[in-house]
Tab-separated table of C-alpha atoms in Angstrom:
chain	number	residue	atom	x	y	z
A	1	UNK	CA	161.334	124.300	72.839
A	2	UNK	CA	157.668	125.059	72.039
A	3	UNK	CA	155.020	123.931	74.278
A	4	UNK	CA	154.244	121.161	72.228
A	5	UNK	CA	157.826	119.918	71.786
A	6	UNK	CA	158.572	119.929	75.263
A	7	UNK	CA	155.583	117.802	75.962
A	8	UNK	CA	156.662	115.134	73.381
A	9	UNK	CA	160.144	115.378	74.690
A	10	UNK	CA	158.972	114.748	78.330
A	11	UNK	CA	156.601	111.997	76.998
A	12	UNK	CA	159.080	110.065	74.934
A	13	UNK	CA	161.547	109.741	77.841
A	14	UNK	CA	158.959	108.915	80.426
A	15	UNK	CA	157.853	106.040	77.769
A	16	UNK	CA	161.342	104.831	77.573
A	17	UNK	CA	161.761	104.726	81.470
A	18	UNK	CA	158.320	103.026	81.774
A	19	UNK	CA	157.861	100.142	79.301
A	20	UNK	CA	160.311	97.518	78.388
A	21	UNK	CA	160.641	98.279	74.613
A	22	UNK	CA	161.332	95.340	72.175
A	23	UNK	CA	160.752	95.363	68.348
A	24	UNK	CA	159.924	92.998	65.859
A	25	UNK	CA	160.227	93.719	62.149
A	26	UNK	CA	158.139	91.878	59.512
A	27	UNK	CA	158.193	92.017	55.808
A	28	UNK	CA	154.961	91.935	53.967
A	29	UNK	CA	154.155	91.258	50.174
A	30	UNK	CA	151.646	94.071	49.414
A	31	UNK	CA	151.380	93.487	45.744
A	32	UNK	CA	147.853	92.189	46.024
A	33	UNK	CA	146.681	95.506	47.678
A	34	UNK	CA	148.828	97.634	45.270
A	35	UNK	CA	147.055	96.109	42.428
A	36	UNK	CA	143.602	96.380	44.089
A	37	UNK	CA	144.410	100.065	44.904
A	38	UNK	CA	145.338	100.841	41.356
A	39	UNK	CA	142.464	99.278	39.858
A	40	UNK	CA	139.824	100.900	42.234
A	41	UNK	CA	141.180	104.472	43.563
A	42	UNK	CA	139.586	106.531	41.091
A	43	UNK	CA	136.199	105.089	41.046
A	44	UNK	CA	136.589	104.856	44.993
A	45	UNK	CA	137.176	108.636	45.312
A	46	UNK	CA	134.147	109.293	43.007
A	47	UNK	CA	131.956	106.735	44.728
A	48	UNK	CA	132.911	107.621	48.395
A	49	UNK	CA	134.338	111.029	48.341
A	50	UNK	CA	137.514	109.882	50.132
A	51	UNK	CA	140.798	109.119	48.680
A	52	UNK	CA	141.802	105.294	48.574
A	53	UNK	CA	145.156	105.001	50.412
A	54	UNK	CA	146.957	102.173	52.082
A	55	UNK	CA	146.364	103.396	55.696
A	56	UNK	CA	142.875	101.917	55.916
A	57	UNK	CA	144.001	98.501	54.850
A	58	UNK	CA	146.838	98.620	57.131
A	59	UNK	CA	144.629	99.783	60.171
A	60	UNK	CA	141.873	97.238	59.392
A	61	UNK	CA	144.690	94.400	59.208
A	62	UNK	CA	145.839	95.665	62.694
A	63	UNK	CA	142.124	95.577	63.958
A	64	UNK	CA	141.787	91.842	62.817
A	65	UNK	CA	145.137	91.130	64.691
A	66	UNK	CA	144.187	93.101	67.875
A	67	UNK	CA	140.745	91.139	68.012
A	68	UNK	CA	142.661	87.858	67.775
A	69	UNK	CA	145.532	88.899	70.386
A	70	UNK	CA	143.896	91.192	72.834
A	71	UNK	CA	146.944	91.374	75.157
A	72	UNK	CA	148.425	93.789	72.264
A	73	UNK	CA	145.710	96.347	73.031
A	74	UNK	CA	146.212	95.946	76.561
A	75	UNK	CA	147.583	98.441	79.438
A	76	UNK	CA	149.672	97.593	82.326
A	77	UNK	CA	148.214	99.309	85.694
A	78	UNK	CA	150.561	98.626	88.624
A	79	UNK	CA	150.872	94.822	88.924
A	80	UNK	CA	147.597	94.220	86.678
A	81	UNK	CA	146.799	94.176	83.146
A	82	UNK	CA	143.614	95.995	81.943
A	83	UNK	CA	142.159	94.426	78.783
A	84	UNK	CA	140.353	97.276	76.864
A	85	UNK	CA	136.837	96.587	75.894
A	86	UNK	CA	137.292	99.043	72.562
A	87	UNK	CA	140.109	99.166	70.046
A	88	UNK	CA	140.952	102.873	69.874
A	89	UNK	CA	143.741	103.381	67.293
A	90	UNK	CA	145.772	106.608	67.214
A	91	UNK	CA	147.152	107.663	63.932
A	92	UNK	CA	150.298	109.608	64.070
A	93	UNK	CA	150.289	112.867	62.023
A	94	UNK	CA	153.147	114.770	61.557
A	95	UNK	CA	152.708	118.612	61.535
A	96	UNK	CA	155.187	121.480	60.931
A	97	UNK	CA	155.017	122.636	64.426
A	98	UNK	CA	155.228	118.726	66.124
A	99	UNK	CA	153.291	115.713	66.090
A	100	UNK	CA	149.721	114.691	67.195
A	101	UNK	CA	147.965	111.485	67.448
A	102	UNK	CA	144.265	111.756	66.760
A	103	UNK	CA	142.162	108.668	67.967
A	104	UNK	CA	139.626	106.688	66.111
A	105	UNK	CA	137.469	105.426	68.991
A	106	UNK	CA	135.649	101.883	68.572
A	107	UNK	CA	137.181	100.702	65.477
A	108	UNK	CA	136.191	97.249	65.964
A	109	UNK	CA	132.649	98.419	64.897
A	110	UNK	CA	133.981	100.257	61.648
A	111	UNK	CA	133.907	98.759	58.418
A	112	UNK	CA	136.726	99.539	55.660
A	113	UNK	CA	134.944	102.619	54.392
A	114	UNK	CA	134.339	103.940	57.923
A	115	UNK	CA	138.096	103.629	58.801
A	116	UNK	CA	139.114	105.442	55.586
A	117	UNK	CA	136.802	108.499	56.204
A	118	UNK	CA	137.780	108.463	59.927
A	119	UNK	CA	141.566	108.517	59.072
A	120	UNK	CA	141.031	111.352	56.595
A	121	UNK	CA	138.870	113.379	58.704
A	122	UNK	CA	140.989	113.282	61.789
A	123	UNK	CA	144.099	114.041	59.759
A	124	UNK	CA	142.715	116.719	58.137
A	125	UNK	CA	141.385	118.393	61.295
A	126	UNK	CA	144.650	117.920	62.985
A	127	UNK	CA	146.466	119.760	60.431
A	128	UNK	CA	143.874	122.848	60.628
A	129	UNK	CA	143.950	122.645	64.436
A	130	UNK	CA	140.479	121.792	64.959
A	131	UNK	CA	140.841	118.508	67.035
A	132	UNK	CA	138.522	118.173	70.076
A	133	UNK	CA	140.596	117.329	73.423
A	134	UNK	CA	138.979	114.096	73.632
A	135	UNK	CA	139.779	113.018	70.016
A	136	UNK	CA	143.595	112.855	71.064
A	137	UNK	CA	142.876	110.794	74.210
A	138	UNK	CA	142.062	107.118	75.113
A	139	UNK	CA	144.051	105.471	72.515
A	140	UNK	CA	144.859	101.801	73.139
A	141	UNK	CA	147.111	101.276	70.062
A	142	UNK	CA	148.910	103.502	67.679
A	143	UNK	CA	150.152	103.610	64.026
A	144	UNK	CA	152.824	105.644	62.706
A	145	UNK	CA	153.742	105.771	59.092
A	146	UNK	CA	157.472	107.144	58.930
A	147	UNK	CA	158.007	105.235	55.734
A	148	UNK	CA	156.576	108.216	53.151
A	149	UNK	CA	160.253	109.501	53.707
A	150	UNK	CA	161.551	106.457	52.168
A	151	UNK	CA	163.013	104.455	55.437
A	152	UNK	CA	162.917	100.656	55.340
A	153	UNK	CA	161.740	100.383	58.921
A	154	UNK	CA	161.807	102.289	62.199
A	155	UNK	CA	161.752	101.187	65.951
A	156	UNK	CA	159.008	103.754	67.234
A	157	UNK	CA	158.318	104.646	70.942
A	158	UNK	CA	155.271	103.277	72.620
A	159	UNK	CA	152.598	105.923	73.738
A	160	UNK	CA	151.945	105.419	77.248
A	161	UNK	CA	149.744	103.759	78.834
A	162	UNK	CA	149.580	101.626	75.655
A	163	UNK	CA	151.394	98.517	75.180
A	164	UNK	CA	152.237	98.612	71.648
A	165	UNK	CA	152.740	100.769	68.141
A	166	UNK	CA	153.223	99.697	64.772
A	167	UNK	CA	155.583	101.386	62.526
A	168	UNK	CA	155.151	101.502	58.989
A	169	UNK	CA	158.100	101.186	56.491
A	170	UNK	CA	158.601	102.293	52.997
A	171	UNK	CA	156.949	100.648	50.204
A	172	UNK	CA	159.331	99.169	47.696
A	173	UNK	CA	159.629	97.162	44.460
A	174	UNK	CA	162.072	94.112	45.352
A	175	UNK	CA	162.881	90.932	43.743
A	176	UNK	CA	161.358	87.650	45.397
A	177	UNK	CA	161.103	84.145	45.121
A	178	UNK	CA	157.730	82.761	44.307
A	179	UNK	CA	156.882	79.134	44.785
A	180	UNK	CA	154.099	77.652	42.492
A	181	UNK	CA	151.837	75.016	43.314
A	182	UNK	CA	153.682	72.294	41.676
A	183	UNK	CA	156.682	73.420	44.048
A	184	UNK	CA	158.878	75.044	41.370
A	185	UNK	CA	160.440	78.510	42.356
A	186	UNK	CA	160.629	81.553	40.268
A	187	UNK	CA	161.867	85.195	40.770
A	188	UNK	CA	159.173	88.036	40.365
A	189	UNK	CA	159.210	91.778	41.227
A	190	UNK	CA	156.905	92.248	44.258
A	191	UNK	CA	155.550	95.378	46.188
A	192	UNK	CA	157.381	94.929	49.655
A	193	UNK	CA	156.786	96.782	52.777
A	194	UNK	CA	158.261	96.367	56.277
A	195	UNK	CA	156.303	96.828	59.381
A	196	UNK	CA	157.829	97.091	63.051
A	197	UNK	CA	155.865	96.342	66.217
A	198	UNK	CA	157.085	97.970	69.115
A	199	UNK	CA	155.820	96.326	72.305
A	200	UNK	CA	156.150	96.227	76.036
A	201	UNK	CA	157.903	93.102	77.252
A	202	UNK	CA	156.268	93.502	80.638
A	203	UNK	CA	153.073	92.082	79.548
A	204	UNK	CA	153.680	91.186	75.734
A	205	UNK	CA	156.059	88.194	75.004
A	206	UNK	CA	158.217	87.586	71.979
A	207	UNK	CA	155.447	84.778	71.082
A	208	UNK	CA	152.547	87.142	71.363
A	209	UNK	CA	154.114	89.765	69.160
A	210	UNK	CA	155.135	87.173	66.512
A	211	UNK	CA	151.645	85.562	66.487
A	212	UNK	CA	150.211	89.242	66.049
A	213	UNK	CA	152.503	90.343	63.308
A	214	UNK	CA	151.745	86.826	61.576
A	215	UNK	CA	148.046	87.536	61.591
A	216	UNK	CA	148.666	91.006	60.439
A	217	UNK	CA	150.821	89.809	57.642
A	218	UNK	CA	148.402	87.192	56.550
A	219	UNK	CA	145.301	89.545	56.365
A	220	UNK	CA	147.254	92.001	54.134
A	221	UNK	CA	148.916	89.429	52.083
A	222	UNK	CA	145.576	87.621	51.405
A	223	UNK	CA	143.250	90.483	51.251
A	224	UNK	CA	139.636	89.544	50.845
A	225	UNK	CA	137.548	92.220	52.750
A	226	UNK	CA	135.045	94.409	50.734
A	227	UNK	CA	136.688	98.111	50.783
A	228	UNK	CA	133.112	99.680	49.807
């Protein structure tokens, strides 16, 4: 193994031995965001100098849910729980030689455009080996996107000492039952994505995880935030 691969191997085993891993998977209707992105992506890049991807939408929805349910952003320290003052989100980046997780610090203070720029900047510098040591440290929650390879969903391993990790599944067109305001049902083609929350059952119960994911889902399906 390379040095990086050996470190990853050790940390993954340590995490499974440390946390009581549980996973819950939610299906999210991304049609509203897909349409918004298609409408805005060309103008957005011209206006802001950064491509409009789905990651900032997902990250902002996670931040909204983390603010409401801070235990998902907490860590175990012995028999105590540390609730972090900041939401520092790690974004997993797959490299040819391994995996690295640069961290966006203080995301609760950034708007949509700030998050979008941070994601692109850290990912580019990760691929070019230009990250500073402190830019891969102090994460409190991680997002990993393996859905780009076409999987439905995954069950990611928590990055210690964090207590939760969000896995992004693939984005697919699927038939769905739509109920109108008058209560009648119809079938329509929707853009659907599955998201999995891996959480540490030592401090996060299934109810907490379910509430977190419900808030995350609601934010994405009813998106109203200005994207800049």
